[in-house]
Every structure is written in structure tokens, then in C-alpha cells.
Amino acid sequence: MAAWSERLAGVRGVLLDISGVLYDSGAGGGTPIAGSVEAVARLKRSQLKVQFCTNESQKSRGELVAVLRRLGFDISEGEVTAPAPATCQILKERGLRPYLLIHDGVRSEFDHVDMSNPNCVVIADAGEGFSYQNMNKAFQLLMDLENPVLISLGKGRYYKETSGLMLDVGPYMKALEYACGVEAEVVGKPSPEFFNSALQAMGVEAHQHMK
Amino acid sequence: MAAWSERLAGVRGVLLDISGVLYDSGAGGGTPIAGSVEAVARLKRSQLKVQFCTNESQKSRGELVAVLRRLGFDISEGEVTAPAPATCQILKERGLRPYLLIHDGVRSEFDHVDMSNPNCVVIADAGEGFSYQNMNKAFQLLMDLENPVLISLGKGRYYKETSGLMLDVGPYMKALEYACGVEAEVVGKPSPEFFNSALQAMGVEAHQHMK
């Protein structure tokens, strides 16, 4: 315990990833990674601030927290920084009306967003939703726009499920970039703005030591 | 006619694209592009050699020729240079056994290819075949190979059907490249080897004037 404290001298807060760090998602809600439930509990008993910073975009924060609580994690919705709510904020600020190429599980995060007459495409880890038909619709829409805007919730290559490796949003983002000759705006890690919003949520600034 | 002959002085042969040049594909067999049936007939009446050089990979050459003949074109299978037969040759030479992510319409070109225990992925314009499940299977297979080989039949961004623009194989090739950290080998235009095979088919060499 002494060694641990020494190594964390000056550290004010901890950002934790979720998928692949706290648990592996998959059928039946997934499985916690050995030691992670205890590690979160121990961090929370310490003086450190904790925020969970995830690129998860198949589930709403509510659903994600419910899954994690069932697995034994002490976590609440306000402690989770995720791309979908950050994207809603951007859409609002810039008057963007999206065509959503996303997983049904995260659709509720966009309940209050105007989606009439779309003037941008928002792409997230849609899983089976990445059909040719849906991809083609996103593509056609971008090609029809004078100023095509493509927003991608993360740009991960793949992730691990209990059943094996699964394609993440990144490859599909690259596909649309190549097809339309555009560059996507990535919301989520590794964007500095996204990390900063996580720091804001726990009241720590970037110049203060972080892990 | 005089002007035409002068402009072609020294030209020995003509390579013609098919989709988007001779006809627009689509429901009901597609529609010929105005003037193209007559242009092909006129070329064939001239002293010029003619070869059709296409990246079409949704249809076998036999089917493609049947469609074009129904639209009024004078064309035979031997006059068509296409990526699928060129790929079969490469697979044979290198002892590669493919997982095919291709359109059912072109599958017959691979009838005599060994597909047991795949050690490479061949991707072509699969249309609706570009499901998440099929893409993920190609991805997992490449990730499991010590020396992953991805062969792409063309790398077009999109093509035009009578119903509108459609995503071609290129975006999906880019998706797998990004996901697996590999570079695809492209068979088809714009590969010089592919153009050369078309020239060979009509007995003309590259240093001789071409259009």
C-alpha cells in the first residue's frame, strides 16, 4: 500500500477505460476482467477522483451503467464520459441534423435531436447495422451535401467480445472517407477535447498529474 | 470521318471500359449510353483492334457479355479482360486458397478454385454481400493469418446505377486494410499488369499507340 501511494504522489484523478479494461462485452452481458471490480472499489475508497472515459457507442450511458452494476462495479451515469452525449452537444452548437448510422442500443441518446432533412452523417459502432444498404445511404447523403460533414464516434479498429474480435467503427469511417473524399471528425478518444471534457466532469485540470 | 482518321493515326488498338462507358448497370439489365452501340460497331468495322477492359466483378464474363448483347453490343467473351479470371490465375500461381467476399453473380468464375482452409481473402464488389457478418469473417480470417494476404478486385470508390450512386469495392478494401493493418493487392485497373494482360489479349504492345 505504501509503494502504491508513493507512485501516485501528486496524482489527483484517474481516468478509466471500460470495455477491455473493466470487462469484456459479449453475450449475456459480458464478463468482468479479473481484479477490476476490486480495483475500482479501492480507487473509490482512496482520495483520488475517478471518471470512466469510454468510446462505447453501442449502448446509452444508462444501459452501460446497468450492465456494469450487474457485474458488481460501483459506478453511476454521471461518472461516465461517452461520445454520444458529446456528439449531441456538437450537433446542437452547429445546427447539424444527422443521419444516424448507429446501433439501436444508443439511439435513445439522440431522442431530442432534429433529424429532419439531414445535413450530416453520424457514424458509430453500429454492429449488424453496418449493412450495405445503410452504408450506401450514408454515402449518398454525404455525396449530395455541398459541405459534407462526417462525425465518427471513435475510430477504433476492432474490439474484443467473448466470441472473438469484432470490427469497430474505424474501418467503416475509413470506408466513407475514401468513398466521399472527406475527412471525418472524431468524437471520443483519442481527441484532446474529449479527454478534457472527462477532466471537467471530475473537476481536475490537464496540467495536474493524471494517470 | 477524315478528322477521326487523322487523330487516330498510328493507333493500333482501343481499350474500352464497359460500366459507365458502354452502359449504366441497374434494374432490368441497365441501359446503353447514347451512341455507344454505334461507336463499338464503327470501331469494329475499322482497322483498329478492340478489347473491353473492365473492373466489373459482380458478374461472370459470360453473364456480362449476355447483358451487353441483349442491349445490342457486338461483343464476345474473349474480348473482355476482367479481374476475376486474372485473380484465379494469381491464386493458382501462389498456392492461395481464398475466402471469397464477392457477389454471387461472379462466384462461377471461381468454380475450380480450392477454398478449403483459407489462407487469403479475395474481396470484390459484393453489393449486399458486404454485411457486417461477412466483413467480420474476412477480418477475423486475416487477423488469424501469419502472413495476411488481401486481394481486391479493383479499388473503385463508387459506380453509377440507374437508381443512383453505389459504393464499390474500394471503401470496403480500405476498411479491411485499416482494421488489419495490411495493404491490399489490387487486381484490375489501374494496375499496369492488368492493362498489359488486356493488350496481350489483342496482340498489341504497350509502346504502340493506344487510346
PDB file of N, CA, C and O in Angstrom, chain A residues 142-176:
ATOM      1  N   LEU A 142     -23.881  12.003 -48.030  1.00  0.00           N
ATOM      2  CA  LEU A 142     -22.659  12.829 -47.995  1.00  0.00           C
ATOM      3  C   LEU A 142     -22.335  13.379 -49.387  1.00  0.00           C
ATOM      4  O   LEU A 142     -21.918  14.529 -49.522  1.00  0.00           O
ATOM      5  N   MET A 143     -22.541  12.551 -50.424  1.00  0.00           N
ATOM      6  CA  MET A 143     -22.228  12.992 -51.783  1.00  0.00           C
ATOM      7  C   MET A 143     -23.174  14.101 -52.241  1.00  0.00           C
ATOM      8  O   MET A 143     -22.824  14.890 -53.119  1.00  0.00           O
ATOM      9  N   ASP A 144     -24.354  14.146 -51.669  1.00  0.00           N
ATOM     10  CA  ASP A 144     -25.343  15.162 -52.053  1.00  0.00           C
ATOM     11  C   ASP A 144     -25.117  16.497 -51.339  1.00  0.00           C
ATOM     12  O   ASP A 144     -25.697  17.511 -51.735  1.00  0.00           O
ATOM     13  N   LEU A 145     -24.321  16.491 -50.270  1.00  0.00           N
ATOM     14  CA  LEU A 145     -24.127  17.725 -49.491  1.00  0.00           C
ATOM     15  C   LEU A 145     -23.040  18.592 -50.103  1.00  0.00           C
ATOM     16  O   LEU A 145     -22.009  18.080 -50.553  1.00  0.00           O
ATOM     17  N   GLU A 146     -23.288  19.886 -50.084  1.00  0.00           N
ATOM     18  CA  GLU A 146     -22.275  20.809 -50.587  1.00  0.00           C
ATOM     19  C   GLU A 146     -21.067  20.814 -49.649  1.00  0.00           C
ATOM     20  O   GLU A 146     -19.922  20.815 -50.105  1.00  0.00           O
ATOM     21  N   ASN A 147     -21.328  20.826 -48.364  1.00  0.00           N
ATOM     22  CA  ASN A 147     -20.254  20.741 -47.363  1.00  0.00           C
ATOM     23  C   ASN A 147     -20.453  19.484 -46.521  1.00  0.00           C
ATOM     24  O   ASN A 147     -21.058  19.530 -45.454  1.00  0.00           O
ATOM     25  N   PRO A 148     -19.967  18.350 -47.009  1.00  0.00           N
ATOM     26  CA  PRO A 148     -20.239  17.099 -46.298  1.00  0.00           C
ATOM     27  C   PRO A 148     -19.556  17.061 -44.931  1.00  0.00           C
ATOM     28  O   PRO A 148     -18.372  17.368 -44.817  1.00  0.00           O
ATOM     29  N   VAL A 149     -20.330  16.715 -43.906  1.00  0.00           N
ATOM     30  CA  VAL A 149     -19.799  16.589 -42.550  1.00  0.00           C
ATOM     31  C   VAL A 149     -20.038  15.146 -42.081  1.00  0.00           C
ATOM     32  O   VAL A 149     -21.169  14.669 -42.080  1.00  0.00           O
ATOM     33  N   LEU A 150     -18.927  14.498 -41.738  1.00  0.00           N
ATOM     34  CA  LEU A 150     -18.996  13.119 -41.227  1.00  0.00           C
ATOM     35  C   LEU A 150     -18.411  13.116 -39.820  1.00  0.00           C
ATOM     36  O   LEU A 150     -17.245  13.450 -39.629  1.00  0.00           O
ATOM     37  N   ILE A 151     -19.239  12.768 -38.852  1.00  0.00           N
ATOM     38  CA  ILE A 151     -18.786  12.691 -37.456  1.00  0.00           C
ATOM     39  C   ILE A 151     -18.733  11.225 -37.043  1.00  0.00           C
ATOM     40  O   ILE A 151     -19.699  10.494 -37.225  1.00  0.00           O
ATOM     41  N   SER A 152     -17.587  10.809 -36.514  1.00  0.00           N
ATOM     42  CA  SER A 152     -17.403   9.412 -36.125  1.00  0.00           C
ATOM     43  C   SER A 152     -17.201   9.311 -34.616  1.00  0.00           C
ATOM     44  O   SER A 152     -16.359  10.010 -34.050  1.00  0.00           O
ATOM     45  N   LEU A 153     -17.970   8.476 -33.974  1.00  0.00           N
ATOM     46  CA  LEU A 153     -17.847   8.284 -32.524  1.00  0.00           C
ATOM     47  C   LEU A 153     -16.716   7.289 -32.268  1.00  0.00           C
ATOM     48  O   LEU A 153     -16.922   6.087 -32.214  1.00  0.00           O
ATOM     49  N   GLY A 154     -15.505   7.819 -32.130  1.00  0.00           N
ATOM     50  CA  GLY A 154     -14.311   6.992 -32.010  1.00  0.00           C
ATOM     51  C   GLY A 154     -13.811   6.596 -33.386  1.00  0.00           C
ATOM     52  O   GLY A 154     -14.436   6.916 -34.420  1.00  0.00           O
ATOM     53  N   LYS A 155     -12.647   5.942 -33.408  1.00  0.00           N
ATOM     54  CA  LYS A 155     -12.114   5.428 -34.671  1.00  0.00           C
ATOM     55  C   LYS A 155     -11.373   4.111 -34.430  1.00  0.00           C
ATOM     56  O   LYS A 155     -10.399   3.777 -35.118  1.00  0.00           O
ATOM     57  N   GLY A 156     -11.854   3.358 -33.453  1.00  0.00           N
ATOM     58  CA  GLY A 156     -11.226   2.077 -33.097  1.00  0.00           C
ATOM     59  C   GLY A 156     -11.245   1.110 -34.261  1.00  0.00           C
ATOM     60  O   GLY A 156     -12.150   1.116 -35.078  1.00  0.00           O
ATOM     61  N   ARG A 157     -10.195   0.280 -34.350  1.00  0.00           N
ATOM     62  CA  ARG A 157     -10.099  -0.711 -35.429  1.00  0.00           C
ATOM     63  C   ARG A 157     -10.985  -1.918 -35.128  1.00  0.00           C
ATOM     64  O   ARG A 157     -11.702  -2.412 -35.983  1.00  0.00           O
ATOM     65  N   TYR A 158     -10.903  -2.408 -33.897  1.00  0.00           N
ATOM     66  CA  TYR A 158     -11.714  -3.566 -33.513  1.00  0.00           C
ATOM     67  C   TYR A 158     -11.744  -3.644 -32.000  1.00  0.00           C
ATOM     68  O   TYR A 158     -10.994  -2.949 -31.314  1.00  0.00           O
ATOM     69  N   TYR A 159     -12.639  -4.464 -31.516  1.00  0.00           N
ATOM     70  CA  TYR A 159     -12.685  -4.710 -30.076  1.00  0.00           C
ATOM     71  C   TYR A 159     -12.921  -6.195 -29.848  1.00  0.00           C
ATOM     72  O   TYR A 159     -13.223  -6.942 -30.793  1.00  0.00           O
ATOM     73  N   LYS A 160     -12.770  -6.574 -28.596  1.00  0.00           N
ATOM     74  CA  LYS A 160     -12.841  -7.986 -28.254  1.00  0.00           C
ATOM     75  C   LYS A 160     -14.178  -8.292 -27.602  1.00  0.00           C
ATOM     76  O   LYS A 160     -14.583  -7.600 -26.664  1.00  0.00           O
ATOM     77  N   GLU A 161     -14.860  -9.262 -28.145  1.00  0.00           N
ATOM     78  CA  GLU A 161     -16.035  -9.774 -27.438  1.00  0.00           C
ATOM     79  C   GLU A 161     -15.701 -11.177 -26.966  1.00  0.00           C
ATOM     80  O   GLU A 161     -14.686 -11.748 -27.367  1.00  0.00           O
ATOM     81  N   THR A 162     -16.547 -11.711 -26.115  1.00  0.00           N
ATOM     82  CA  THR A 162     -16.257 -13.059 -25.622  1.00  0.00           C
ATOM     83  C   THR A 162     -16.184 -14.044 -26.794  1.00  0.00           C
ATOM     84  O   THR A 162     -15.453 -15.027 -26.741  1.00  0.00           O
ATOM     85  N   SER A 163     -16.903 -13.727 -27.906  1.00  0.00           N
ATOM     86  CA  SER A 163     -16.918 -14.637 -29.058  1.00  0.00           C
ATOM     87  C   SER A 163     -15.749 -14.404 -30.025  1.00  0.00           C
ATOM     88  O   SER A 163     -15.585 -15.140 -30.990  1.00  0.00           O
ATOM     89  N   GLY A 164     -14.941 -13.367 -29.801  1.00  0.00           N
ATOM     90  CA  GLY A 164     -13.801 -13.092 -30.688  1.00  0.00           C
ATOM     91  C   GLY A 164     -13.691 -11.620 -31.033  1.00  0.00           C
ATOM     92  O   GLY A 164     -14.413 -10.785 -30.485  1.00  0.00           O
ATOM     93  N   LEU A 165     -12.775 -11.293 -31.957  1.00  0.00           N
ATOM     94  CA  LEU A 165     -12.570  -9.905 -32.363  1.00  0.00           C
ATOM     95  C   LEU A 165     -13.715  -9.429 -33.256  1.00  0.00           C
ATOM     96  O   LEU A 165     -14.204 -10.172 -34.099  1.00  0.00           O
ATOM     97  N   MET A 166     -14.113  -8.182 -33.081  1.00  0.00           N
ATOM     98  CA  MET A 166     -15.219  -7.606 -33.847  1.00  0.00           C
ATOM     99  C   MET A 166     -14.784  -6.273 -34.453  1.00  0.00           C
ATOM    100  O   MET A 166     -14.140  -5.456 -33.789  1.00  0.00           O
ATOM    101  N   LEU A 167     -15.163  -6.022 -35.698  1.00  0.00           N
ATOM    102  CA  LEU A 167     -14.861  -4.751 -36.354  1.00  0.00           C
ATOM    103  C   LEU A 167     -15.527  -3.609 -35.596  1.00  0.00           C
ATOM    104  O   LEU A 167     -16.727  -3.651 -35.315  1.00  0.00           O
ATOM    105  N   ASP A 168     -14.768  -2.567 -35.326  1.00  0.00           N
ATOM    106  CA  ASP A 168     -15.275  -1.373 -34.662  1.00  0.00           C
ATOM    107  C   ASP A 168     -15.649  -0.331 -35.725  1.00  0.00           C
ATOM    108  O   ASP A 168     -15.633  -0.611 -36.925  1.00  0.00           O
ATOM    109  N   VAL A 169     -15.946   0.873 -35.285  1.00  0.00           N
ATOM    110  CA  VAL A 169     -16.409   1.927 -36.197  1.00  0.00           C
ATOM    111  C   VAL A 169     -15.324   2.416 -37.159  1.00  0.00           C
ATOM    112  O   VAL A 169     -15.613   2.838 -38.290  1.00  0.00           O
ATOM    113  N   GLY A 170     -14.039   2.351 -36.735  1.00  0.00           N
ATOM    114  CA  GLY A 170     -12.950   2.934 -37.522  1.00  0.00           C
ATOM    115  C   GLY A 170     -12.901   2.474 -38.973  1.00  0.00           C
ATOM    116  O   GLY A 170     -12.809   3.298 -39.886  1.00  0.00           O
ATOM    117  N   PRO A 171     -12.944   1.166 -39.224  1.00  0.00           N
ATOM    118  CA  PRO A 171     -12.907   0.694 -40.612  1.00  0.00           C
ATOM    119  C   PRO A 171     -14.055   1.270 -41.461  1.00  0.00           C
ATOM    120  O   PRO A 171     -13.843   1.603 -42.631  1.00  0.00           O
ATOM    121  N   TYR A 172     -15.222   1.409 -40.882  1.00  0.00           N
ATOM    122  CA  TYR A 172     -16.361   1.949 -41.636  1.00  0.00           C
ATOM    123  C   TYR A 172     -16.228   3.455 -41.840  1.00  0.00           C
ATOM    124  O   TYR A 172     -16.659   3.998 -42.854  1.00  0.00           O
ATOM    125  N   MET A 173     -15.624   4.125 -40.867  1.00  0.00           N
ATOM    126  CA  MET A 173     -15.293   5.548 -41.038  1.00  0.00           C
ATOM    127  C   MET A 173     -14.333   5.712 -42.216  1.00  0.00           C
ATOM    128  O   MET A 173     -14.515   6.580 -43.086  1.00  0.00           O
ATOM    129  N   LYS A 174     -13.296   4.859 -42.268  1.00  0.00           N
ATOM    130  CA  LYS A 174     -12.317   4.920 -43.363  1.00  0.00           C
ATOM    131  C   LYS A 174     -12.999   4.656 -44.706  1.00  0.00           C
ATOM    132  O   LYS A 174     -12.653   5.265 -45.726  1.00  0.00           O
ATOM    133  N   ALA A 175     -13.948   3.726 -44.723  1.00  0.00           N
ATOM    134  CA  ALA A 175     -14.658   3.396 -45.958  1.00  0.00           C
ATOM    135  C   ALA A 175     -15.398   4.635 -46.491  1.00  0.00           C
ATOM    136  O   ALA A 175     -15.292   4.967 -47.679  1.00  0.00           O
ATOM    137  N   LEU A 176     -16.107   5.331 -45.614  1.00  0.00           N
ATOM    138  CA  LEU A 176     -16.853   6.517 -46.063  1.00  0.00           C
ATOM    139  C   LEU A 176     -15.910   7.661 -46.429  1.00  0.00           C
ATOM    140  O   LEU A 176     -16.178   8.404 -47.377  1.00  0.00           O
TER     141      LEU A 176
END
